[in-house]
Amino acid sequence: MTVQTIIQPQDREAPARRLARDIEDGWYVNLGVGMPTKVADMINDEREVVFHSENGILGMGPTPPEGEIDPWLVNAGKKPVTLLPGASLFHHADSFTMIRGGHIDLCVLGAFEVSQTGDLANWTTGGDELMPAVGGAMDLSVGAKRIWVLMQHNAKGGESKLVEACSYPLTAPGAVSRIYTDLGVFGVADGGFYVIDLAEGVSLGEARARTGAPLHAE
Amino acid sequence: MTVQTIIQPQDREAPARRLARDIEDGWYVNLGVGMPTKVADMINDEREVVFHSENGILGMGPTPPEGEIDPWLVNAGKKPVTLLPGASLFHHADSFTMIRGGHIDLCVLGAFEVSQTGDLANWTTGGDELMPAVGGAMDLSVGAKRIWVLMQHNAKGGESKLVEACSYPLTAPGAVSRIYTDLGVFGVADGGFYVIDLAEGVSLGEARARTGAPLHAE
Amino acid sequence: MIDKRKYSLAEALEGISDGAVVMIGGFGAVGQPDALVDALAEIGPRDLTVIANNAGWSRETGIPRLMDLGLVRKIICSFPKGSEVFKSLYLAGKIELEIVPQGTLAERIRCAGAGIPAFYTATAAGTQLEKGKETREFDGRRYVMERALPADVALIEAWAGDRWGNLSYQGSGRNFNPVMATAAKLTICQVHELLDAPLDPNAIVTPGIFVNRIVQVKADSDRLIAAQRLA
Amino acid sequence: MIDKRKYSLAEALEGISDGAVVMIGGFGAVGQPDALVDALAEIGPRDLTVIANNAGWSRETGIPRLMDLGLVRKIICSFPKGSEVFKSLYLAGKIELEIVPQGTLAERIRCAGAGIPAFYTATAAGTQLEKGKETREFDGRRYVMERALPADVALIEAWAGDRWGNLSYQGSGRNFNPVMATAAKLTICQVHELLDAPLDPNAIVTPGIFVNRIVQVKADSDRLIAAQRLA
């Protein structure tokens, strides 16, 4: 929790960049697919953070240039990646030993909703017509030392994704400790949301108006 | 179950040699410490049997000559061994995956007593003054596909070690399927002992007299 | 002499019956035993239960091909998205689906291989996926009891192998393969390199005790990179 | 920069308190972190619980030395025979003993590392060692419920390591070491070779995530062979 970076609302990558700054050197970090993946690119070269991929990689590096793809090395999103010095490779049972056993310092996930008690809903919107698919989200949310969610503060229709109680099926109850959105950084503690930092130009009143549960100022 | 070798009562190694002949080519075999260890030396070079050691070796070979000891390679009895071509090395959890998971074709153990229902007693004589020690015997007896016991037919005082019910604490109930002794080879089935082969010069009457439970002739 | 090598896919796959429970290794396009799966599709056993992480991608190959031919009754997996064949069969009610969290899937398979009939995990506790399962508190936390998941056959892929069935892997090619190898009555492996010499004992990831048959299928990097674009 | 290397045994062992639960790797004389254990004896935390396969052999070194100094309250192990120090303490009622079958010990440790609070095994079912434990039938067979066995500290040995804490092993040196590495809050490893370059990612047995501190202790083959004669 060192340098603070003010989130610029017009900068879509600002929440990911701010999250990247809050990652401590030496942490073992798993990034969920989608927006969280971008966090890796925001750790500068002077720092050493070890990225874990649940398909059996520690020390994952950036996407290789087109001509340098190793066809036997993909990340959890099934896309080509590289290895950094110090990397190791292992099978799925050992990989989830790391996850379930509490060895991963941080997991960054996207979400449909987060409740004020830290309940996470990010695996299905629950419609009967949909085909369920869960992947490693449930294991990560119960196993990592910290779950930080990186998402837009509000859904496309404007509804808050920070809610009193999740309406979507849960991925895990009481899992999330922090949320990074376009409106700022928010913590979850003692059954409620609190403000850690607001994005530049966002007032507490606006954040409260766009949050579907009480938002405590520290 | 190919060549039969008649056990010669005056030959102390005869039961082990007969047992070795009953091991099928290609089997994965774990040998308990003590007398069972000798079975390895009785598999001739034309045959390929893979010996497992619970401390993390498959493909264990014979004791090395004095000057050629690899100090980082010992068997379950903590003594120097060698590796044969095709050997592999692994840790204890993986080693007991092989054992508990039913991947070992045969385990040969010594015993204090075997009951007519196959109960095995080989880990403690149960005296209060004694310090208990179990090692891998309980895991092996529930996990290997077959448990064959290699032992003297009678204890030093003359009592049969094949009994109706064990008086010593059990290592595992219903575990043993075959017993190799100085009097012959005996099977355990349907709650009773039966004769597979008698040692040379041993009559059924003598075997019955020296066995503490009914002994069925096939 | 122990020699688990087979010299054709058909020989490697001999004896897989209708109704078999078949594990298939791989994650994304890496570590998938595609040649074995495609040859199995040719042989055509019916009413299969498939255990895999994904339901595959392209209709032409792998798990979707098995499904497209109507050979699969049920799939047990963590993430079936991306497979159009599966999706249309599922939405039409023509295939059963059991969704298992990825880590629980790996551990249920490992336990089947390790002789552990059941274990407890916090994964899925307090969610829809705990329905129908026993739950229990240990030290104040809620856990779900999960059962071992064994199979009749495991089809896996590794990098190199020897006649004893010892295997080594490259990159992210391990994934479910070493775990599945332990959990089936019959484990069949396709390798890029089938060596005459034994593998280095210290470098072996899957000891040969877990492998019944091994067949060489030469690596095709271009095909694999193309498959990655679909995954 | 991640750098888990320490340059003295004292530095490597810093912060182990009285009452700590300490896992100690090794099987026979191989893979024992003797230098770490002997240095811990010098430091002298009291009231320790030791988790190990054996209770050691010679009074001069390792676990028996810890015991002889009166630092050990309890040992959890599978096979304490061979240790005269332990035997005399035990028969005098001066040390507690929990006997755990070897495979159950390995799996309880693994489960502690893997976030699994309990599992079932047929090992010890129907024997004295199931006393005080829950039993349960699955598919007609009797199993014992076993709990995870975590530790505060794991002292382990490996062959080679790098600054990230990645480890590789030789011969039968793995034994309990890779499993214990996962199960402690603080894992400290002594290695024969502490490398400047990273280990080959495919050859790593213990990924650095499980290791907190690593210290080099040069191999002494003669000493090890001598120790084997005692074991």
JSON list of N, CA, C and O in Angstrom, two decimals, chain A residues 25-26 28 48 50 58 83 85-90 93-94 96-98 100-101 103-104, chain D residues 1-2 4 110 113-116 162-164 166 182 198-199 201-202 204 207-210:
[
{"chain": "A", "resi": 25, "resn": "ASP", "atom": "N", "xyz": [5.74, -5.81, -4.07]},
{"chain": "A", "resi": 25, "resn": "ASP", "atom": "CA", "xyz": [6.83, -6.58, -4.68]},
{"chain": "A", "resi": 25, "resn": "ASP", "atom": "C", "xyz": [6.93, -7.95, -4.02]},
{"chain": "A", "resi": 25, "resn": "ASP", "atom": "O", "xyz": [6.82, -8.07, -2.80]},
{"chain": "A", "resi": 26, "resn": "GLY", "atom": "N", "xyz": [7.14, -8.96, -4.85]},
{"chain": "A", "resi": 26, "resn": "GLY", "atom": "CA", "xyz": [7.32, -10.31, -4.33]},
{"chain": "A", "resi": 26, "resn": "GLY", "atom": "C", "xyz": [6.02, -11.09, -4.17]},
{"chain": "A", "resi": 26, "resn": "GLY", "atom": "O", "xyz": [6.06, -12.27, -3.86]},
{"chain": "A", "resi": 28, "resn": "TYR", "atom": "N", "xyz": [2.75, -13.26, -5.06]},
{"chain": "A", "resi": 28, "resn": "TYR", "atom": "CA", "xyz": [2.30, -14.24, -6.05]},
{"chain": "A", "resi": 28, "resn": "TYR", "atom": "C", "xyz": [0.86, -13.90, -6.38]},
{"chain": "A", "resi": 28, "resn": "TYR", "atom": "O", "xyz": [0.02, -13.85, -5.50]},
{"chain": "A", "resi": 48, "resn": "GLU", "atom": "N", "xyz": [9.29, -6.90, -9.12]},
{"chain": "A", "resi": 48, "resn": "GLU", "atom": "CA", "xyz": [9.17, -8.32, -9.37]},
{"chain": "A", "resi": 48, "resn": "GLU", "atom": "C", "xyz": [7.93, -8.87, -8.68]},
{"chain": "A", "resi": 48, "resn": "GLU", "atom": "O", "xyz": [7.86, -8.98, -7.45]},
{"chain": "A", "resi": 50, "resn": "VAL", "atom": "N", "xyz": [5.18, -12.16, -9.13]},
{"chain": "A", "resi": 50, "resn": "VAL", "atom": "CA", "xyz": [5.15, -13.47, -9.80]},
{"chain": "A", "resi": 50, "resn": "VAL", "atom": "C", "xyz": [3.71, -13.81, -10.16]},
{"chain": "A", "resi": 50, "resn": "VAL", "atom": "O", "xyz": [2.87, -13.98, -9.28]},
{"chain": "A", "resi": 58, "resn": "LEU", "atom": "N", "xyz": [3.97, -20.61, -12.86]},
{"chain": "A", "resi": 58, "resn": "LEU", "atom": "CA", "xyz": [4.35, -19.51, -11.97]},
{"chain": "A", "resi": 58, "resn": "LEU", "atom": "C", "xyz": [5.46, -18.75, -12.68]},
{"chain": "A", "resi": 58, "resn": "LEU", "atom": "O", "xyz": [6.37, -19.37, -13.23]},
{"chain": "A", "resi": 83, "resn": "LEU", "atom": "N", "xyz": [7.68, -17.15, -20.35]},
{"chain": "A", "resi": 83, "resn": "LEU", "atom": "CA", "xyz": [8.14, -17.39, -18.98]},
{"chain": "A", "resi": 83, "resn": "LEU", "atom": "C", "xyz": [9.20, -16.36, -18.61]},
{"chain": "A", "resi": 83, "resn": "LEU", "atom": "O", "xyz": [10.05, -16.03, -19.43]},
{"chain": "A", "resi": 85, "resn": "PRO", "atom": "N", "xyz": [12.45, -15.26, -15.90]},
{"chain": "A", "resi": 85, "resn": "PRO", "atom": "CA", "xyz": [13.42, -15.98, -15.08]},
{"chain": "A", "resi": 85, "resn": "PRO", "atom": "C", "xyz": [12.82, -16.31, -13.71]},
{"chain": "A", "resi": 85, "resn": "PRO", "atom": "O", "xyz": [12.13, -15.47, -13.12]},
{"chain": "A", "resi": 86, "resn": "GLY", "atom": "N", "xyz": [13.07, -17.54, -13.23]},
{"chain": "A", "resi": 86, "resn": "GLY", "atom": "CA", "xyz": [12.51, -17.96, -11.95]},
{"chain": "A", "resi": 86, "resn": "GLY", "atom": "C", "xyz": [11.19, -18.69, -12.09]},
{"chain": "A", "resi": 86, "resn": "GLY", "atom": "O", "xyz": [10.60, -19.10, -11.09]},
{"chain": "A", "resi": 87, "resn": "ALA", "atom": "N", "xyz": [10.73, -18.86, -13.32]},
{"chain": "A", "resi": 87, "resn": "ALA", "atom": "CA", "xyz": [9.44, -19.53, -13.56]},
{"chain": "A", "resi": 87, "resn": "ALA", "atom": "C", "xyz": [9.50, -21.01, -13.22]},
{"chain": "A", "resi": 87, "resn": "ALA", "atom": "O", "xyz": [10.57, -21.62, -13.21]},
{"chain": "A", "resi": 88, "resn": "SER", "atom": "N", "xyz": [8.33, -21.59, -12.94]},
{"chain": "A", "resi": 88, "resn": "SER", "atom": "CA", "xyz": [8.23, -23.04, -12.74]},
{"chain": "A", "resi": 88, "resn": "SER", "atom": "C", "xyz": [6.93, -23.53, -13.36]},
{"chain": "A", "resi": 88, "resn": "SER", "atom": "O", "xyz": [6.00, -22.76, -13.58]},
{"chain": "A", "resi": 89, "resn": "LEU", "atom": "N", "xyz": [6.90, -24.84, -13.64]},
{"chain": "A", "resi": 89, "resn": "LEU", "atom": "CA", "xyz": [5.77, -25.46, -14.33]},
{"chain": "A", "resi": 89, "resn": "LEU", "atom": "C", "xyz": [5.30, -26.66, -13.52]},
{"chain": "A", "resi": 89, "resn": "LEU", "atom": "O", "xyz": [6.11, -27.36, -12.91]},
{"chain": "A", "resi": 90, "resn": "PHE", "atom": "N", "xyz": [3.99, -26.89, -13.49]},
{"chain": "A", "resi": 90, "resn": "PHE", "atom": "CA", "xyz": [3.45, -27.96, -12.63]},
{"chain": "A", "resi": 90, "resn": "PHE", "atom": "C", "xyz": [2.08, -28.36, -13.15]},
{"chain": "A", "resi": 90, "resn": "PHE", "atom": "O", "xyz": [1.55, -27.73, -14.07]},
{"chain": "A", "resi": 93, "resn": "ALA", "atom": "N", "xyz": [-3.26, -30.39, -10.14]},
{"chain": "A", "resi": 93, "resn": "ALA", "atom": "CA", "xyz": [-3.48, -30.64, -8.70]},
{"chain": "A", "resi": 93, "resn": "ALA", "atom": "C", "xyz": [-2.50, -29.80, -7.89]},
{"chain": "A", "resi": 93, "resn": "ALA", "atom": "O", "xyz": [-2.88, -29.23, -6.85]},
{"chain": "A", "resi": 94, "resn": "ASP", "atom": "N", "xyz": [-1.26, -29.70, -8.34]},
{"chain": "A", "resi": 94, "resn": "ASP", "atom": "CA", "xyz": [-0.30, -28.85, -7.64]},
{"chain": "A", "resi": 94, "resn": "ASP", "atom": "C", "xyz": [-0.66, -27.37, -7.78]},
{"chain": "A", "resi": 94, "resn": "ASP", "atom": "O", "xyz": [-0.47, -26.58, -6.86]},
{"chain": "A", "resi": 96, "resn": "PHE", "atom": "N", "xyz": [-3.64, -26.08, -8.00]},
{"chain": "A", "resi": 96, "resn": "PHE", "atom": "CA", "xyz": [-4.73, -25.74, -7.09]},
{"chain": "A", "resi": 96, "resn": "PHE", "atom": "C", "xyz": [-4.37, -25.99, -5.63]},
{"chain": "A", "resi": 96, "resn": "PHE", "atom": "O", "xyz": [-5.07, -25.51, -4.73]},
{"chain": "A", "resi": 97, "resn": "THR", "atom": "N", "xyz": [-3.28, -26.69, -5.38]},
{"chain": "A", "resi": 97, "resn": "THR", "atom": "CA", "xyz": [-2.70, -26.68, -4.03]},
{"chain": "A", "resi": 97, "resn": "THR", "atom": "C", "xyz": [-2.27, -25.26, -3.70]},
{"chain": "A", "resi": 97, "resn": "THR", "atom": "O", "xyz": [-2.52, -24.75, -2.60]},
{"chain": "A", "resi": 98, "resn": "MET", "atom": "N", "xyz": [-1.64, -24.60, -4.66]},
{"chain": "A", "resi": 98, "resn": "MET", "atom": "CA", "xyz": [-1.25, -23.20, -4.45]},
{"chain": "A", "resi": 98, "resn": "MET", "atom": "C", "xyz": [-2.47, -22.32, -4.20]},
{"chain": "A", "resi": 98, "resn": "MET", "atom": "O", "xyz": [-2.46, -21.46, -3.32]},
{"chain": "A", "resi": 100, "resn": "ARG", "atom": "N", "xyz": [-5.94, -23.24, -3.49]},
{"chain": "A", "resi": 100, "resn": "ARG", "atom": "CA", "xyz": [-6.82, -23.61, -2.39]},
{"chain": "A", "resi": 100, "resn": "ARG", "atom": "C", "xyz": [-6.11, -23.55, -1.05]},
{"chain": "A", "resi": 100, "resn": "ARG", "atom": "O", "xyz": [-6.70, -23.26, -0.01]},
{"chain": "A", "resi": 101, "resn": "GLY", "atom": "N", "xyz": [-4.78, -23.78, -1.10]},
{"chain": "A", "resi": 101, "resn": "GLY", "atom": "CA", "xyz": [-4.01, -23.82, 0.13]},
{"chain": "A", "resi": 101, "resn": "GLY", "atom": "C", "xyz": [-3.58, -22.47, 0.66]},
{"chain": "A", "resi": 101, "resn": "GLY", "atom": "O", "xyz": [-2.82, -22.39, 1.63]},
{"chain": "A", "resi": 103, "resn": "HIS", "atom": "N", "xyz": [-1.73, -20.04, -0.81]},
{"chain": "A", "resi": 103, "resn": "HIS", "atom": "CA", "xyz": [-0.36, -19.62, -1.13]},
{"chain": "A", "resi": 103, "resn": "HIS", "atom": "C", "xyz": [-0.31, -18.42, -2.08]},
{"chain": "A", "resi": 103, "resn": "HIS", "atom": "O", "xyz": [0.73, -17.81, -2.23]},
{"chain": "A", "resi": 104, "resn": "ILE", "atom": "N", "xyz": [-1.43, -18.14, -2.74]},
{"chain": "A", "resi": 104, "resn": "ILE", "atom": "CA", "xyz": [-1.48, -17.01, -3.69]},
{"chain": "A", "resi": 104, "resn": "ILE", "atom": "C", "xyz": [-1.81, -15.75, -2.88]},
{"chain": "A", "resi": 104, "resn": "ILE", "atom": "O", "xyz": [-2.82, -15.70, -2.18]},
{"chain": "D", "resi": 1, "resn": "MET", "atom": "N", "xyz": [13.37, -6.84, -5.88]},
{"chain": "D", "resi": 1, "resn": "MET", "atom": "CA", "xyz": [13.80, -8.14, -6.40]},
{"chain": "D", "resi": 1, "resn": "MET", "atom": "C", "xyz": [13.54, -9.23, -5.36]},
{"chain": "D", "resi": 1, "resn": "MET", "atom": "O", "xyz": [13.83, -9.06, -4.18]},
{"chain": "D", "resi": 2, "resn": "ILE", "atom": "N", "xyz": [12.98, -10.32, -5.83]},
{"chain": "D", "resi": 2, "resn": "ILE", "atom": "CA", "xyz": [12.76, -11.47, -4.94]},
{"chain": "D", "resi": 2, "resn": "ILE", "atom": "C", "xyz": [14.11, -12.14, -4.69]},
{"chain": "D", "resi": 2, "resn": "ILE", "atom": "O", "xyz": [14.81, -12.51, -5.63]},
{"chain": "D", "resi": 4, "resn": "LYS", "atom": "N", "xyz": [15.34, -14.92, -1.78]},
{"chain": "D", "resi": 4, "resn": "LYS", "atom": "CA", "xyz": [15.06, -15.67, -0.56]},
{"chain": "D", "resi": 4, "resn": "LYS", "atom": "C", "xyz": [16.32, -16.26, 0.06]},
{"chain": "D", "resi": 4, "resn": "LYS", "atom": "O", "xyz": [16.24, -16.98, 1.05]},
{"chain": "D", "resi": 110, "resn": "ARG", "atom": "N", "xyz": [0.12, -33.04, 3.01]},
{"chain": "D", "resi": 110, "resn": "ARG", "atom": "CA", "xyz": [-0.26, -32.48, 1.71]},
{"chain": "D", "resi": 110, "resn": "ARG", "atom": "C", "xyz": [-1.57, -31.71, 1.81]},
{"chain": "D", "resi": 110, "resn": "ARG", "atom": "O", "xyz": [-1.71, -30.62, 1.26]},
{"chain": "D", "resi": 113, "resn": "GLY", "atom": "N", "xyz": [-1.29, -28.32, 3.10]},
{"chain": "D", "resi": 113, "resn": "GLY", "atom": "CA", "xyz": [-0.76, -27.42, 2.07]},
{"chain": "D", "resi": 113, "resn": "GLY", "atom": "C", "xyz": [-1.77, -27.09, 1.00]},
{"chain": "D", "resi": 113, "resn": "GLY", "atom": "O", "xyz": [-1.67, -26.05, 0.34]},
{"chain": "D", "resi": 114, "resn": "ALA", "atom": "N", "xyz": [-2.74, -27.98, 0.81]},
{"chain": "D", "resi": 114, "resn": "ALA", "atom": "CA", "xyz": [-3.67, -27.84, -0.32]},
{"chain": "D", "resi": 114, "resn": "ALA", "atom": "C", "xyz": [-5.03, -27.29, 0.09]},
{"chain": "D", "resi": 114, "resn": "ALA", "atom": "O", "xyz": [-5.95, -27.27, -0.72]},
{"chain": "D", "resi": 115, "resn": "GLY", "atom": "N", "xyz": [-5.18, -26.86, 1.35]},
{"chain": "D", "resi": 115, "resn": "GLY", "atom": "CA", "xyz": [-6.45, -26.27, 1.77]},
{"chain": "D", "resi": 115, "resn": "GLY", "atom": "C", "xyz": [-7.58, -27.29, 1.91]},
{"chain": "D", "resi": 115, "resn": "GLY", "atom": "O", "xyz": [-8.75, -26.95, 1.74]},
{"chain": "D", "resi": 116, "resn": "ILE", "atom": "N", "xyz": [-7.22, -28.52, 2.21]},
{"chain": "D", "resi": 116, "resn": "ILE", "atom": "CA", "xyz": [-8.21, -29.58, 2.40]},
{"chain": "D", "resi": 116, "resn": "ILE", "atom": "C", "xyz": [-8.20, -29.95, 3.89]},
{"chain": "D", "resi": 116, "resn": "ILE", "atom": "O", "xyz": [-7.20, -30.46, 4.38]},
{"chain": "D", "resi": 162, "resn": "ASP", "atom": "N", "xyz": [17.36, -21.74, -6.27]},
{"chain": "D", "resi": 162, "resn": "ASP", "atom": "CA", "xyz": [17.71, -20.43, -6.82]},
{"chain": "D", "resi": 162, "resn": "ASP", "atom": "C", "xyz": [17.11, -19.34, -5.93]},
{"chain": "D", "resi": 162, "resn": "ASP", "atom": "O", "xyz": [16.46, -19.64, -4.92]},
{"chain": "D", "resi": 163, "resn": "ARG", "atom": "N", "xyz": [17.33, -18.08, -6.31]},
{"chain": "D", "resi": 163, "resn": "ARG", "atom": "CA", "xyz": [16.91, -16.99, -5.42]},
{"chain": "D", "resi": 163, "resn": "ARG", "atom": "C", "xyz": [15.40, -16.87, -5.26]},
{"chain": "D", "resi": 163, "resn": "ARG", "atom": "O", "xyz": [14.90, -16.27, -4.32]},
{"chain": "D", "resi": 164, "resn": "TRP", "atom": "N", "xyz": [14.65, -17.48, -6.20]},
{"chain": "D", "resi": 164, "resn": "TRP", "atom": "CA", "xyz": [13.19, -17.46, -6.10]},
{"chain": "D", "resi": 164, "resn": "TRP", "atom": "C", "xyz": [12.68, -18.55, -5.15]},
{"chain": "D", "resi": 164, "resn": "TRP", "atom": "O", "xyz": [11.49, -18.67, -4.92]},
{"chain": "D", "resi": 166, "resn": "ASN", "atom": "N", "xyz": [12.95, -21.77, -5.83]},
{"chain": "D", "resi": 166, "resn": "ASN", "atom": "CA", "xyz": [12.68, -23.00, -6.58]},
{"chain": "D", "resi": 166, "resn": "ASN", "atom": "C", "xyz": [13.68, -24.08, -6.19]},
{"chain": "D", "resi": 166, "resn": "ASN", "atom": "O", "xyz": [14.86, -23.78, -5.97]},
{"chain": "D", "resi": 182, "resn": "THR", "atom": "N", "xyz": [4.92, -27.30, 1.41]},
{"chain": "D", "resi": 182, "resn": "THR", "atom": "CA", "xyz": [3.63, -26.66, 1.13]},
{"chain": "D", "resi": 182, "resn": "THR", "atom": "C", "xyz": [2.82, -26.37, 2.38]},
{"chain": "D", "resi": 182, "resn": "THR", "atom": "O", "xyz": [1.84, -25.64, 2.33]},
{"chain": "D", "resi": 198, "resn": "PRO", "atom": "N", "xyz": [18.55, -19.03, -12.63]},
{"chain": "D", "resi": 198, "resn": "PRO", "atom": "CA", "xyz": [17.32, -19.74, -12.27]},
{"chain": "D", "resi": 198, "resn": "PRO", "atom": "C", "xyz": [17.38, -21.21, -12.68]},
{"chain": "D", "resi": 198, "resn": "PRO", "atom": "O", "xyz": [18.02, -21.56, -13.67]},
{"chain": "D", "resi": 199, "resn": "LEU", "atom": "N", "xyz": [16.72, -22.07, -11.93]},
{"chain": "D", "resi": 199, "resn": "LEU", "atom": "CA", "xyz": [16.60, -23.48, -12.30]},
{"chain": "D", "resi": 199, "resn": "LEU", "atom": "C", "xyz": [15.75, -23.59, -13.57]},
{"chain": "D", "resi": 199, "resn": "LEU", "atom": "O", "xyz": [14.90, -22.74, -13.85]},
{"chain": "D", "resi": 201, "resn": "PRO", "atom": "N", "xyz": [12.75, -24.34, -15.61]},
{"chain": "D", "resi": 201, "resn": "PRO", "atom": "CA", "xyz": [11.34, -24.41, -15.17]},
{"chain": "D", "resi": 201, "resn": "PRO", "atom": "C", "xyz": [10.73, -25.80, -15.24]},
{"chain": "D", "resi": 201, "resn": "PRO", "atom": "O", "xyz": [9.88, -26.16, -14.42]},
{"chain": "D", "resi": 202, "resn": "ASN", "atom": "N", "xyz": [11.17, -26.60, -16.22]},
{"chain": "D", "resi": 202, "resn": "ASN", "atom": "CA", "xyz": [10.63, -27.96, -16.35]},
{"chain": "D", "resi": 202, "resn": "ASN", "atom": "C", "xyz": [11.18, -28.93, -15.31]},
{"chain": "D", "resi": 202, "resn": "ASN", "atom": "O", "xyz": [10.63, -30.00, -15.10]},
{"chain": "D", "resi": 204, "resn": "ILE", "atom": "N", "xyz": [11.95, -28.13, -12.06]},
{"chain": "D", "resi": 204, "resn": "ILE", "atom": "CA", "xyz": [11.67, -27.73, -10.67]},
{"chain": "D", "resi": 204, "resn": "ILE", "atom": "C", "xyz": [10.65, -28.67, -10.06]},
{"chain": "D", "resi": 204, "resn": "ILE", "atom": "O", "xyz": [9.62, -28.95, -10.66]},
{"chain": "D", "resi": 207, "resn": "PRO", "atom": "N", "xyz": [8.10, -25.49, -6.53]},
{"chain": "D", "resi": 207, "resn": "PRO", "atom": "CA", "xyz": [8.10, -24.09, -6.98]},
{"chain": "D", "resi": 207, "resn": "PRO", "atom": "C", "xyz": [8.33, -23.15, -5.80]},
{"chain": "D", "resi": 207, "resn": "PRO", "atom": "O", "xyz": [7.89, -23.42, -4.67]},
{"chain": "D", "resi": 208, "resn": "GLY", "atom": "N", "xyz": [9.02, -22.05, -6.08]},
{"chain": "D", "resi": 208, "resn": "GLY", "atom": "CA", "xyz": [9.44, -21.11, -5.04]},
{"chain": "D", "resi": 208, "resn": "GLY", "atom": "C", "xyz": [8.32, -20.55, -4.18]},
{"chain": "D", "resi": 208, "resn": "GLY", "atom": "O", "xyz": [8.58, -20.08, -3.07]},
{"chain": "D", "resi": 209, "resn": "ILE", "atom": "N", "xyz": [7.10, -20.58, -4.65]},
{"chain": "D", "resi": 209, "resn": "ILE", "atom": "CA", "xyz": [5.98, -20.06, -3.86]},
{"chain": "D", "resi": 209, "resn": "ILE", "atom": "C", "xyz": [5.88, -20.75, -2.51]},
{"chain": "D", "resi": 209, "resn": "ILE", "atom": "O", "xyz": [5.36, -20.18, -1.55]},
{"chain": "D", "resi": 210, "resn": "PHE", "atom": "N", "xyz": [6.39, -21.97, -2.41]},
{"chain": "D", "resi": 210, "resn": "PHE", "atom": "CA", "xyz": [6.29, -22.73, -1.17]},
{"chain": "D", "resi": 210, "resn": "PHE", "atom": "C", "xyz": [7.49, -22.53, -0.24]},
{"chain": "D", "resi": 210, "resn": "PHE", "atom": "O", "xyz": [7.55, -23.14, 0.83]}
]
